Tab-separated table of C-alpha atoms in Angstrom:
chain	number	residue	atom	x	y	z
H	1	MET	CA	59.537	-67.266	-76.280
H	2	SER	CA	57.295	-70.120	-75.105
H	3	LEU	CA	54.257	-68.490	-76.734
H	4	ALA	CA	56.156	-68.138	-80.023
H	5	ALA	CA	57.157	-71.801	-79.786
H	6	LYS	CA	53.559	-72.726	-78.972
H	7	ARG	CA	52.335	-70.964	-82.117
H	8	GLY	CA	55.014	-72.658	-84.212
H	9	LEU	CA	53.987	-76.055	-82.853
H	10	ASP	CA	50.326	-75.229	-83.506
H	11	ILE	CA	51.062	-74.523	-87.157
H	12	ALA	CA	53.188	-77.650	-87.568
H	13	ALA	CA	50.672	-79.861	-85.759
H	14	SER	CA	47.624	-78.540	-87.637
H	15	VAL	CA	49.277	-78.847	-91.056
H	16	THR	CA	50.474	-82.373	-90.264
H	17	ALA	CA	47.128	-83.490	-88.826
H	18	LEU	CA	45.128	-82.049	-91.729
H	19	ALA	CA	47.401	-83.866	-94.172
H	20	VAL	CA	47.355	-87.180	-92.294
H	21	PHE	CA	43.605	-87.125	-91.641
H	22	ALA	CA	42.559	-85.599	-94.971
H	23	VAL	CA	40.904	-88.766	-96.281
H	24	PRO	CA	39.078	-89.600	-92.993
H	25	LEU	CA	37.921	-85.984	-92.670
H	26	ILE	CA	36.555	-85.961	-96.218
H	27	THR	CA	34.910	-89.341	-95.597
H	28	VAL	CA	33.191	-88.122	-92.418
H	29	GLY	CA	32.025	-85.011	-94.267
H	30	LEU	CA	30.508	-87.098	-97.061
H	31	ILE	CA	28.762	-89.372	-94.546
H	32	VAL	CA	27.290	-86.371	-92.710
H	33	ARG	CA	26.009	-84.953	-96.005
H	34	ALA	CA	24.611	-88.304	-97.153
H	35	THR	CA	22.711	-89.131	-93.957
H	36	SER	CA	20.927	-85.839	-93.234
H	37	ALA	CA	20.058	-82.640	-95.077
H	38	GLY	CA	22.431	-79.733	-94.706
H	39	PRO	CA	26.138	-78.912	-94.983
H	40	ALA	CA	28.808	-81.205	-93.540
H	41	ILE	CA	30.540	-78.368	-91.682
H	42	PHE	CA	29.037	-75.376	-89.943
H	43	ARG	CA	30.460	-72.197	-88.435
H	44	GLN	CA	29.454	-70.818	-85.067
H	45	ARG	CA	30.348	-67.526	-83.369
H	46	ARG	CA	32.779	-68.020	-80.496
H	47	TYR	CA	34.933	-65.808	-78.302
H	48	GLY	CA	38.629	-65.827	-79.177
H	49	LYS	CA	41.759	-64.179	-77.841
H	50	ASP	CA	41.131	-60.765	-76.256
H	51	GLY	CA	37.389	-61.359	-76.638
H	52	ARG	CA	37.518	-61.164	-80.440
H	53	ILE	CA	34.677	-63.094	-82.072
H	54	PHE	CA	35.515	-65.665	-84.748
H	55	GLY	CA	33.721	-68.469	-86.609
H	56	ILE	CA	34.592	-71.919	-85.295
H	57	TYR	CA	34.398	-74.922	-87.659
H	58	LYS	CA	32.754	-78.170	-86.603
H	59	PHE	CA	31.168	-81.152	-88.304
H	60	ARG	CA	27.391	-80.757	-88.226
H	61	THR	CA	25.941	-83.264	-85.750
H	62	MET	CA	22.346	-82.039	-85.528
H	63	TYR	CA	19.423	-81.996	-87.907
H	64	GLN	CA	19.722	-78.666	-89.700
H	65	ASN	CA	16.181	-77.542	-88.863
H	66	LEU	CA	16.580	-78.335	-85.153
H	67	GLY	CA	20.069	-77.035	-84.367
H	68	ASP	CA	20.730	-73.737	-82.613
H	69	PRO	CA	23.169	-71.787	-84.821
H	70	THR	CA	24.143	-69.540	-81.884
H	71	GLY	CA	25.252	-72.451	-79.705
H	72	VAL	CA	23.558	-70.908	-76.652
H	73	GLU	CA	21.071	-73.791	-76.332
H	74	GLN	CA	23.361	-76.453	-74.965
H	75	THR	CA	23.394	-80.114	-75.905
H	76	ARG	CA	21.756	-82.540	-73.498
H	77	ILE	CA	22.242	-86.265	-72.977
H	78	ASP	CA	20.063	-88.122	-75.528
H	79	ASP	CA	19.358	-84.808	-77.257
H	80	PRO	CA	16.741	-85.483	-80.001
H	81	ARG	CA	18.297	-82.802	-82.203
H	82	ILE	CA	21.377	-84.979	-82.794
H	83	THR	CA	21.492	-87.269	-85.839
H	84	PRO	CA	22.539	-90.939	-85.478
H	85	VAL	CA	25.846	-90.187	-87.223
H	86	GLY	CA	26.209	-87.022	-85.180
H	87	ARG	CA	25.816	-89.011	-81.976
H	88	PHE	CA	28.786	-91.190	-82.896
H	89	ILE	CA	31.101	-88.388	-83.988
H	90	ARG	CA	30.239	-86.343	-80.884
H	91	ARG	CA	30.892	-89.300	-78.590
H	92	SER	CA	34.312	-89.796	-80.169
H	93	SER	CA	34.927	-85.995	-80.448
H	94	ILE	CA	35.487	-86.341	-84.212
H	95	ASP	CA	33.155	-83.358	-84.684
H	96	GLU	CA	35.922	-81.142	-83.215
H	97	LEU	CA	38.573	-82.012	-85.830
H	98	PRO	CA	37.670	-79.264	-88.352
H	99	GLN	CA	38.912	-76.854	-85.687
H	100	LEU	CA	42.395	-77.727	-86.954
H	101	ILE	CA	41.561	-75.208	-89.702
H	102	ASN	CA	40.939	-72.579	-87.009
H	103	VAL	CA	44.313	-73.435	-85.465
H	104	LEU	CA	46.079	-73.020	-88.792
H	105	MET	CA	44.310	-69.686	-89.374
H	106	GLY	CA	45.439	-68.413	-85.974
H	107	ASP	CA	41.982	-68.217	-84.368
H	108	MET	CA	42.769	-71.076	-82.009
H	109	SER	CA	45.532	-73.158	-80.491
H	110	ILE	CA	45.700	-76.921	-80.038
H	111	VAL	CA	45.580	-76.343	-76.254
H	112	GLY	CA	43.951	-73.423	-74.446
H	113	PRO	CA	40.709	-72.390	-72.752
H	114	ARG	CA	37.795	-73.822	-74.720
H	115	PRO	CA	36.079	-71.174	-76.899
H	116	HIS	CA	32.612	-70.414	-75.569
H	117	ALA	CA	29.644	-69.467	-77.707
H	118	VAL	CA	28.752	-65.774	-77.562
H	119	GLY	CA	26.038	-65.387	-74.926
H	120	MET	CA	26.765	-68.754	-73.291
H	121	MET	CA	24.799	-69.279	-70.087
H	122	ALA	CA	26.031	-70.571	-66.729
H	123	ALA	CA	23.669	-71.377	-63.873
H	124	GLY	CA	20.883	-69.520	-65.671
H	125	VAL	CA	22.686	-66.244	-66.448
H	126	LYS	CA	25.282	-65.139	-68.984
H	127	TYR	CA	28.701	-66.484	-68.118
H	128	GLU	CA	30.280	-63.021	-67.952
H	129	GLN	CA	27.683	-62.021	-65.353
H	130	PHE	CA	28.065	-65.249	-63.392
H	131	VAL	CA	31.877	-64.969	-63.061
H	132	ASP	CA	33.203	-61.418	-62.767
H	133	TYR	CA	36.701	-62.408	-63.963
H	134	TYR	CA	35.288	-64.339	-66.939
H	135	PHE	CA	37.085	-62.305	-69.625
H	136	SER	CA	40.480	-63.038	-68.040
H	137	ARG	CA	40.288	-66.417	-69.789
H	138	PHE	CA	40.734	-64.665	-73.145
H	139	ALA	CA	44.375	-63.738	-72.466
H	140	MET	CA	45.426	-66.693	-74.647
H	141	ARG	CA	44.086	-68.242	-77.835
H	142	PRO	CA	41.262	-70.714	-77.157
H	143	GLY	CA	42.092	-74.375	-77.673
H	144	ILE	CA	40.614	-77.497	-79.215
H	145	THR	CA	41.195	-78.930	-75.758
H	146	GLY	CA	42.144	-77.372	-72.444
H	147	TRP	CA	42.906	-77.936	-68.772
H	148	ALA	CA	39.201	-77.854	-67.815
H	149	GLN	CA	38.224	-80.359	-70.496
H	150	ALA	CA	41.141	-82.669	-69.646
H	151	ASN	CA	39.827	-82.763	-66.085
H	152	GLY	CA	36.310	-83.741	-67.110
H	153	LEU	CA	34.725	-80.281	-66.925
H	154	ARG	CA	32.683	-80.307	-70.109
H	155	GLY	CA	29.013	-80.579	-71.050
H	156	PRO	CA	26.076	-78.482	-69.765
H	157	THR	CA	26.847	-75.458	-67.591
H	158	ASP	CA	23.655	-75.373	-65.534
H	159	ASP	CA	25.518	-76.466	-62.395
H	160	ALA	CA	26.931	-73.360	-60.660
H	161	SER	CA	29.869	-75.084	-58.971
H	162	ALA	CA	31.051	-76.918	-62.115
H	163	SER	CA	30.625	-73.769	-64.226
H	164	ARG	CA	32.827	-71.750	-61.873
H	165	ARG	CA	35.425	-74.534	-61.694
H	166	ARG	CA	35.710	-74.454	-65.495
H	167	ILE	CA	36.754	-70.814	-65.447
H	168	GLU	CA	39.099	-71.424	-62.520
H	169	HIS	CA	40.808	-74.186	-64.506
H	170	ASP	CA	41.105	-71.866	-67.532
H	171	ILE	CA	42.741	-69.143	-65.428
H	172	ALA	CA	45.044	-71.689	-63.778
H	173	TYR	CA	46.161	-72.869	-67.221
H	174	ILE	CA	46.992	-69.315	-68.322
H	175	GLN	CA	48.894	-68.617	-65.121
H	176	ASN	CA	50.878	-71.870	-65.279
H	177	PHE	CA	51.275	-72.250	-69.041
H	178	SER	CA	54.197	-74.292	-70.347
H	179	LEU	CA	54.723	-76.545	-73.333
H	180	LEU	CA	55.092	-79.458	-70.902
H	181	LEU	CA	51.641	-78.682	-69.478
H	182	ASP	CA	50.259	-78.664	-73.033
H	183	VAL	CA	51.655	-82.165	-73.582
H	184	LYS	CA	50.081	-83.357	-70.319
H	185	ILE	CA	46.708	-81.919	-71.357
H	186	LEU	CA	46.894	-83.592	-74.771
H	187	ILE	CA	47.627	-86.978	-73.193
H	188	GLN	CA	44.770	-86.604	-70.692
H	189	THR	CA	42.396	-85.481	-73.453
H	190	LEU	CA	43.330	-88.413	-75.687
H	191	ARG	CA	42.632	-90.810	-72.842
H	192	ARG	CA	39.383	-89.161	-71.755
H	193	GLU	CA	37.812	-88.027	-75.035
H	194	PHE	CA	38.995	-90.236	-77.867
H	195	LEU	CA	39.623	-93.523	-76.062
H	196	THR	CA	36.670	-93.532	-73.645
H	197	GLY	CA	34.207	-91.537	-75.793
H	198	SER	CA	32.892	-89.169	-73.134
H	199	GLY	CA	31.319	-86.682	-75.551
H	200	HIS	CA	27.556	-86.473	-76.011
């Protein structure tokens, strides 16, 4: 019942947010298009529920000729591939907002394990080889935000300990899921991502 309620809330929240933020989203898209060559939004292959691959939507933040369309080459601090506008919208996590479309389509949830790029590396090897229970994190729809992200576990995955802790947080979320936990994660994410601008 909680999962059905979660999906209902996802639909209501994504429709409401897309309506409320329609003008800002269009404005950001136009600014991205006007300040660097290439489309405003791009799609990237990510793992979804049960390991199904889907195309995630994000605002383009890199120069088109320098970006890695697979998402395997991770972003670094002061990454020269990022445009000036892209740097701002990444820092404020605005680049993630088109994922509301993925939520409405049923590919994602507002809250859940973050969707990894196909072939994502951790500590120098593929994530699924690094953590043998990696695919357990696909028991629920991936989220725009999640328990790992709310606890500051985002960014490069070259550190073995942090990479493993991410998956442990994802599994803990699945095992302890509740709508109240989702609310807690949203509040922590708002404080950490949108108010302090921890993205890069």
